[in-house]
C-alpha atoms as one frame of an Amber mdcrd trajectory, in Angstrom:
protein
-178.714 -28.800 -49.867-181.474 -26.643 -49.287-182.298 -22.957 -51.147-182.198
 -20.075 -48.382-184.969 -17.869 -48.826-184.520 -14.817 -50.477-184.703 -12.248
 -47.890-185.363  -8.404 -48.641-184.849  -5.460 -46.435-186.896  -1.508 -46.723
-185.054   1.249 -45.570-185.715   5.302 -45.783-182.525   7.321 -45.711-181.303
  11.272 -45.377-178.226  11.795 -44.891-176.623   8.891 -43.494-173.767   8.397
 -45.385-171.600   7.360 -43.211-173.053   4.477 -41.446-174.617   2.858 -45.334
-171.760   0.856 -45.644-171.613  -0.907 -42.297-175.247  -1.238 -42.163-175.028
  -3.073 -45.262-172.372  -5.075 -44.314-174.383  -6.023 -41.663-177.245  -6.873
 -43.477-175.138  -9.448 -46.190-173.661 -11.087 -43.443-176.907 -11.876 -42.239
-177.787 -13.410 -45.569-180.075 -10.271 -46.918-179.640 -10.913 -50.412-181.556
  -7.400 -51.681-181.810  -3.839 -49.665-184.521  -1.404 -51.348-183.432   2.078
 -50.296-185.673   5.019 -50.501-183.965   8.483 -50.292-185.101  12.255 -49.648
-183.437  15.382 -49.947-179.812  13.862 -49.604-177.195  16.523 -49.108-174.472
  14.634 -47.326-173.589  12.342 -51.413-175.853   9.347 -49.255-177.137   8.920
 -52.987-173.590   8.617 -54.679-172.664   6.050 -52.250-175.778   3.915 -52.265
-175.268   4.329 -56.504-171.807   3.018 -55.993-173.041  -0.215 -54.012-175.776
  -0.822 -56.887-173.578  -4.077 -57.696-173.902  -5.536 -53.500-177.263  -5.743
 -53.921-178.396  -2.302 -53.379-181.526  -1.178 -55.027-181.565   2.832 -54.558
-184.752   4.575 -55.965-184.897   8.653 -55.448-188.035  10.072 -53.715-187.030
  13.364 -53.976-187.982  16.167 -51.738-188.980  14.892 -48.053-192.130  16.528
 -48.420-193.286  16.314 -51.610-195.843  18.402 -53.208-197.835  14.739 -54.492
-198.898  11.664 -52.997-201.360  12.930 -50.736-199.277  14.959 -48.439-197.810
  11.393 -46.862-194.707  11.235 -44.748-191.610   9.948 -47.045-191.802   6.495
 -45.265-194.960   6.271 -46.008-194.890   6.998 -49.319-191.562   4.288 -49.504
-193.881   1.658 -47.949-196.710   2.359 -50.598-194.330   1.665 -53.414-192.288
  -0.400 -51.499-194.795  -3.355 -51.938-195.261  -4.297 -55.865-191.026  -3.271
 -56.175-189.910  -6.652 -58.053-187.611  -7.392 -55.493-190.029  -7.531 -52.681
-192.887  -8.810 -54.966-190.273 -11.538 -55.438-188.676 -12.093 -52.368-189.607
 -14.767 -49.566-189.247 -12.436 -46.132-189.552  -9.001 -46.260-188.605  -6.499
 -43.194-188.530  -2.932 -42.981-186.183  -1.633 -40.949-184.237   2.434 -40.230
-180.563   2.697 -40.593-180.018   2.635 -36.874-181.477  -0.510 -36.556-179.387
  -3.539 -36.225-180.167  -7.096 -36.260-178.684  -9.199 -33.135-178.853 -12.659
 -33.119-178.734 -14.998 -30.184-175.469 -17.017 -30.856-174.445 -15.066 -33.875
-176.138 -17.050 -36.224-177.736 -15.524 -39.708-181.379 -15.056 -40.850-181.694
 -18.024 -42.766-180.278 -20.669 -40.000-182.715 -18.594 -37.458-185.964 -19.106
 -39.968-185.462 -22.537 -40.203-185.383 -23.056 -36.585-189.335 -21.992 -36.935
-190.605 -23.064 -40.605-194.286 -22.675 -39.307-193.675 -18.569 -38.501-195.285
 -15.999 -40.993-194.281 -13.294 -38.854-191.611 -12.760 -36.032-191.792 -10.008
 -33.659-188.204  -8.047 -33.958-188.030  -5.415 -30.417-185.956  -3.005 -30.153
-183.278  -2.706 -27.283-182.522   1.063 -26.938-178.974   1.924 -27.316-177.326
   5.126 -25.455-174.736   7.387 -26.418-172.333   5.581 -23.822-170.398   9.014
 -22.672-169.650   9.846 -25.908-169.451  13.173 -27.008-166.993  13.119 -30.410
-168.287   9.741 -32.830-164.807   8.319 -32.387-163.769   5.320 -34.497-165.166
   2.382 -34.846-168.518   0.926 -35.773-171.952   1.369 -34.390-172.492  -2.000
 -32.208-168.738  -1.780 -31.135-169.060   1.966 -29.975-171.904   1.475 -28.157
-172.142  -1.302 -25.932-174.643  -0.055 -23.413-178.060  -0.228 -23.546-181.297
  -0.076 -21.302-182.156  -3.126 -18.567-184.304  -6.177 -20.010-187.784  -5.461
 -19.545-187.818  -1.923 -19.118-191.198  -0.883 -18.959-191.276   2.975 -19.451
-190.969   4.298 -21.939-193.430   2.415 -23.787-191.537   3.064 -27.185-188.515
   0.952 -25.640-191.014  -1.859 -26.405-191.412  -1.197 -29.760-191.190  -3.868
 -32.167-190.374  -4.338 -36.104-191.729  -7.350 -37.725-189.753 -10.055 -40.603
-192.827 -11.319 -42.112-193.392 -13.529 -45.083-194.381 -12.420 -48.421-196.823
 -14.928 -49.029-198.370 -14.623 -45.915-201.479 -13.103 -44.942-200.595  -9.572
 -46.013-201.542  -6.877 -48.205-198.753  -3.932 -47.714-195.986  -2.809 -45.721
-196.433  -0.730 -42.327-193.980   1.052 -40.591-193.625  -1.442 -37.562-195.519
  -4.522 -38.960-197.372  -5.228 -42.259-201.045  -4.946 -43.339-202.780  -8.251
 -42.928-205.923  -9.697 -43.832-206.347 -12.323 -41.456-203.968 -13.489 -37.877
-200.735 -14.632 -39.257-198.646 -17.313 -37.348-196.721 -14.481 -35.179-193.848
 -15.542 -32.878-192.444 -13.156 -30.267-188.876 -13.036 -29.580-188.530 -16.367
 -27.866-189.633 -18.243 -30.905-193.076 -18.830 -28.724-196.079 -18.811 -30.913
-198.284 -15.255 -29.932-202.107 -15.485 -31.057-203.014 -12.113 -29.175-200.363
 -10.491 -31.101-201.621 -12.057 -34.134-204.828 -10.960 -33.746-204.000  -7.484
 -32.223-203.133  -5.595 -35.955-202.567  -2.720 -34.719-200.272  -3.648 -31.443
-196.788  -2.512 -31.962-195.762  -2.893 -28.547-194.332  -6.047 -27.155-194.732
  -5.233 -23.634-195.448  -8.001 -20.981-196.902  -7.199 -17.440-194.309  -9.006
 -15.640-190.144  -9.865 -15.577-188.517 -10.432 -19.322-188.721 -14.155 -20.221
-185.683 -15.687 -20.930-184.734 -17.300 -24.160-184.902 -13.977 -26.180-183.631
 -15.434 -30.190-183.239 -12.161 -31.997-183.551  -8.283 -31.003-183.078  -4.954
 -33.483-180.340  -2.826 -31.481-181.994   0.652 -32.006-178.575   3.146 -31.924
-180.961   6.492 -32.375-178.766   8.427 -30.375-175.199   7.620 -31.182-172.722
  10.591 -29.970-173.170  13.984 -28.921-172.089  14.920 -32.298-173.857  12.984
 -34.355-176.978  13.279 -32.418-176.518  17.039 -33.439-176.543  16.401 -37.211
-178.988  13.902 -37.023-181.438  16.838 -35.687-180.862  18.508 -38.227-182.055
  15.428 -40.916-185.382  15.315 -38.991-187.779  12.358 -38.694-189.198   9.828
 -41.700-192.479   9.308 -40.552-193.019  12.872 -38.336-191.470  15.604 -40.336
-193.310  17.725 -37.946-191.818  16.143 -34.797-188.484  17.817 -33.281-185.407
  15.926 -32.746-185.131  17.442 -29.526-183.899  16.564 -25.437-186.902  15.103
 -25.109-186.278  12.532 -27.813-182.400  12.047 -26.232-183.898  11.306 -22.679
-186.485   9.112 -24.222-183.619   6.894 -25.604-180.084   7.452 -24.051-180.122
   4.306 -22.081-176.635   3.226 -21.071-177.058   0.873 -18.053-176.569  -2.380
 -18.730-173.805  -3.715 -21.074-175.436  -5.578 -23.760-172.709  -8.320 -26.317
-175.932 -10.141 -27.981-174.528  -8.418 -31.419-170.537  -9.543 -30.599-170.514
 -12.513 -32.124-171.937 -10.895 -35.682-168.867  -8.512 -35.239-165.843 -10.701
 -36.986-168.009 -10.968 -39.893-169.583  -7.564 -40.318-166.062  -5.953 -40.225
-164.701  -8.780 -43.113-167.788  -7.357 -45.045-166.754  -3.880 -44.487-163.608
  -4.298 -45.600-165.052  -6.387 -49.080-167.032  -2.915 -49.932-164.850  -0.704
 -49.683-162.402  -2.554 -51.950-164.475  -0.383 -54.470-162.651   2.919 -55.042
-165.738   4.210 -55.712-167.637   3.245 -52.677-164.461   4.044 -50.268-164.563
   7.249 -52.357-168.003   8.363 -51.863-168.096   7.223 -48.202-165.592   9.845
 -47.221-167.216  12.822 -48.955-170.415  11.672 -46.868-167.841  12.044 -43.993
-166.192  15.029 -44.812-169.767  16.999 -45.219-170.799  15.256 -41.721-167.523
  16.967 -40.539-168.558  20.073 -41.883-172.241  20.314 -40.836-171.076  19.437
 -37.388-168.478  22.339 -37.280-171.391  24.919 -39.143-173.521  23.875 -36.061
-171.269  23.845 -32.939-170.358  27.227 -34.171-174.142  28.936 -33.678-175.078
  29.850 -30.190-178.365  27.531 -30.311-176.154  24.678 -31.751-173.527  25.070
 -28.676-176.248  25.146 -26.254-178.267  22.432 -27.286-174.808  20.085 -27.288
-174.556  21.512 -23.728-177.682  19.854 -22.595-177.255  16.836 -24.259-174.396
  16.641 -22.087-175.739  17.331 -19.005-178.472  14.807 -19.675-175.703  12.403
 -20.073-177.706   9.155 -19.135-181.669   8.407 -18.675-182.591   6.005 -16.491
-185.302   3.438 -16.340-187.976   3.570 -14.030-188.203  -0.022 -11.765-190.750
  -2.224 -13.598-193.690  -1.369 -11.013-193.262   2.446 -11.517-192.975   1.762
 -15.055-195.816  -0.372 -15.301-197.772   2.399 -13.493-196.429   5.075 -15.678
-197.755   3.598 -18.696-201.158   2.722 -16.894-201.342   6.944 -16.348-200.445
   7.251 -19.858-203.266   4.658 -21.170-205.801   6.259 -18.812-204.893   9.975
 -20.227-205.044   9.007 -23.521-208.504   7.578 -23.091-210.139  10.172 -21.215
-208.483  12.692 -24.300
């Protein structure tokens, strides 16, 4: 029988208690043995809970405050991904990925990571995009978890915006790489890089700063494995999610324009259904723990409470107004995408 490769998973978190325990479920299901979680300036009890999941294979190491007065004035992911790197558990493991909590792994066929890496043993590094996930008319969260309340999603191949060609990147440890990055790792020399497909990519190899997987013409078929990016969610929990702010640009707003950049909802997309059966047995397994099922609902109840402080300030009313009104983006058609992002490229080199 053969040894499945120890698989590790990075992750940055503030205040996002009450999706830890399904993303983790996720995660185990998928045959991640370790998750190294990096926290900032929790106020929602996100630490308690990840503390209380210490024996699921949770390693939880406090950061602190989100900007910290040390480490060179760098962004709290960036500081994660610095120490992220000679952390025994990715110093040991085989793959490493690094990955937010609204980031899901789908799997064509619902199979796990280690049946998916041994369909390409020659692959150092596999190109993970995202498929943008919207709010799907939501307004309240609802019940339910994150893949199974909210189904929609924007068109293959969507062109514009370029960040809905984003991609993350499962690499392995002893490949050619020196350090984590946010979207794929240092390397020293072109690793063997497959896109989606499972096709062997040299320009993407070679390319180490290209975090787009964007291709001039229609999708191809035979996409293997996607990350289902949920960064909207609801209404509601868009509005306490604003309030968090961003990892890796604490000076960037959580505003409409990042809602319009990412509420897709017009195409139905089931690649993560079949992972469903599983994910919810695993949910149920954690929160056996009294203190885990504990923990989780004071993350819930102060998510409840933030939500109600907002909604009841004029600027927090209005802004769930407009995130209402925008209650869908829409994609461009590839050629006016295509040409979008060619004005975009030819902007940013004449700046």
């Amino acid at each position: 029988m053969s040894v499945k490769p120890a698989i590790t998973v990075v992750t940055c978190m503030r205040n996002e208690g009450p999706f830890v325990v399904e993303w983790l479920a996720h995660l185990r299901r998928l045959g991640v043995q370790r998750v190294l979680v990096y926290t900032n300036d929790c106020r929602d009890g996100t630490e308690d809970l990840l503390d209380a999941l210490s024996s699921e294979g949770v390693i939880h190491v406090r950061q602190g405050r989100a900007l910290g007065d040390s480490d060179e004035g760098r962004t709290p992911q960036w500081r994660a991904m610095a120490a992220a790197w000679d952390h025994p558990v990715c110093a040991g493991a085989d793959w490493l990925l690094h990955i937010d909590p609204d980031e899901y792994i789908a799997i064509d066929g619902g199979h796990d990571l280690p049946a998916f890496l041994a369909r390409t043993p020659e692959a150092q590094a596999i190109a993970l995009p995202w498929r943008l996930f919207g709010c799907n008319g939501r307004l309240n969260a609802g019940s339910g978890t994150t893949p199974e309340r909210f189904p929609l999603a924007a068109p293959p191949g969507v062109a514009y915006p370029a960040l809905a060609s984003y991609f993350k990147t499962l690499f392995r440890r002893d490949g050619p790489f020196d350090g984590f990055g946010i979207h794929r790792p240092r390397q020293t020399s072109a690793p063997v890089f497959l896109d989606d497909c499972g096709r062997r990519d040299d320009d993407l190899a070679r390319a180490a700063r290209r975090i787009l997987l964007w291709r001039a013409g229609n999708p191809p078929d035979g996409r293997q494995v996607q990350l289902n990016h949920y960064s909207t969610r609801s209404v509601h929990e868009f509005l306490v999610k604003r309030e968090r702010g961003l990892p890796n640009h604490v000076g960037k707003a959580i505003d409409l324009e990042y809602w319009v950049e990412r509420n897709f909802n017009q195409v139905a997309c089931r690649m993560f259904t079949p992972q469903l059966p599983a994910m919810t047995d695993e949910i149920t397994c954690l929160r056996v723990h009294p203190a885990v099922a504990a923990a989780e609902e004071r993350c819930r109840a102060w998510h409840r409470a933030e939500l109600a402080r907002i909604l009841a300030t004029p600027e927090g009313a209005r802004f769930c107004g407009r995130l209402a009104l925008a209650a869908t983006s829409q994609a461009p058609d590839p050629a006016l995408g295509r040409a979008l992002v060619a004005q975009t490229r030819k902007a940013q080199a004449t700046r």
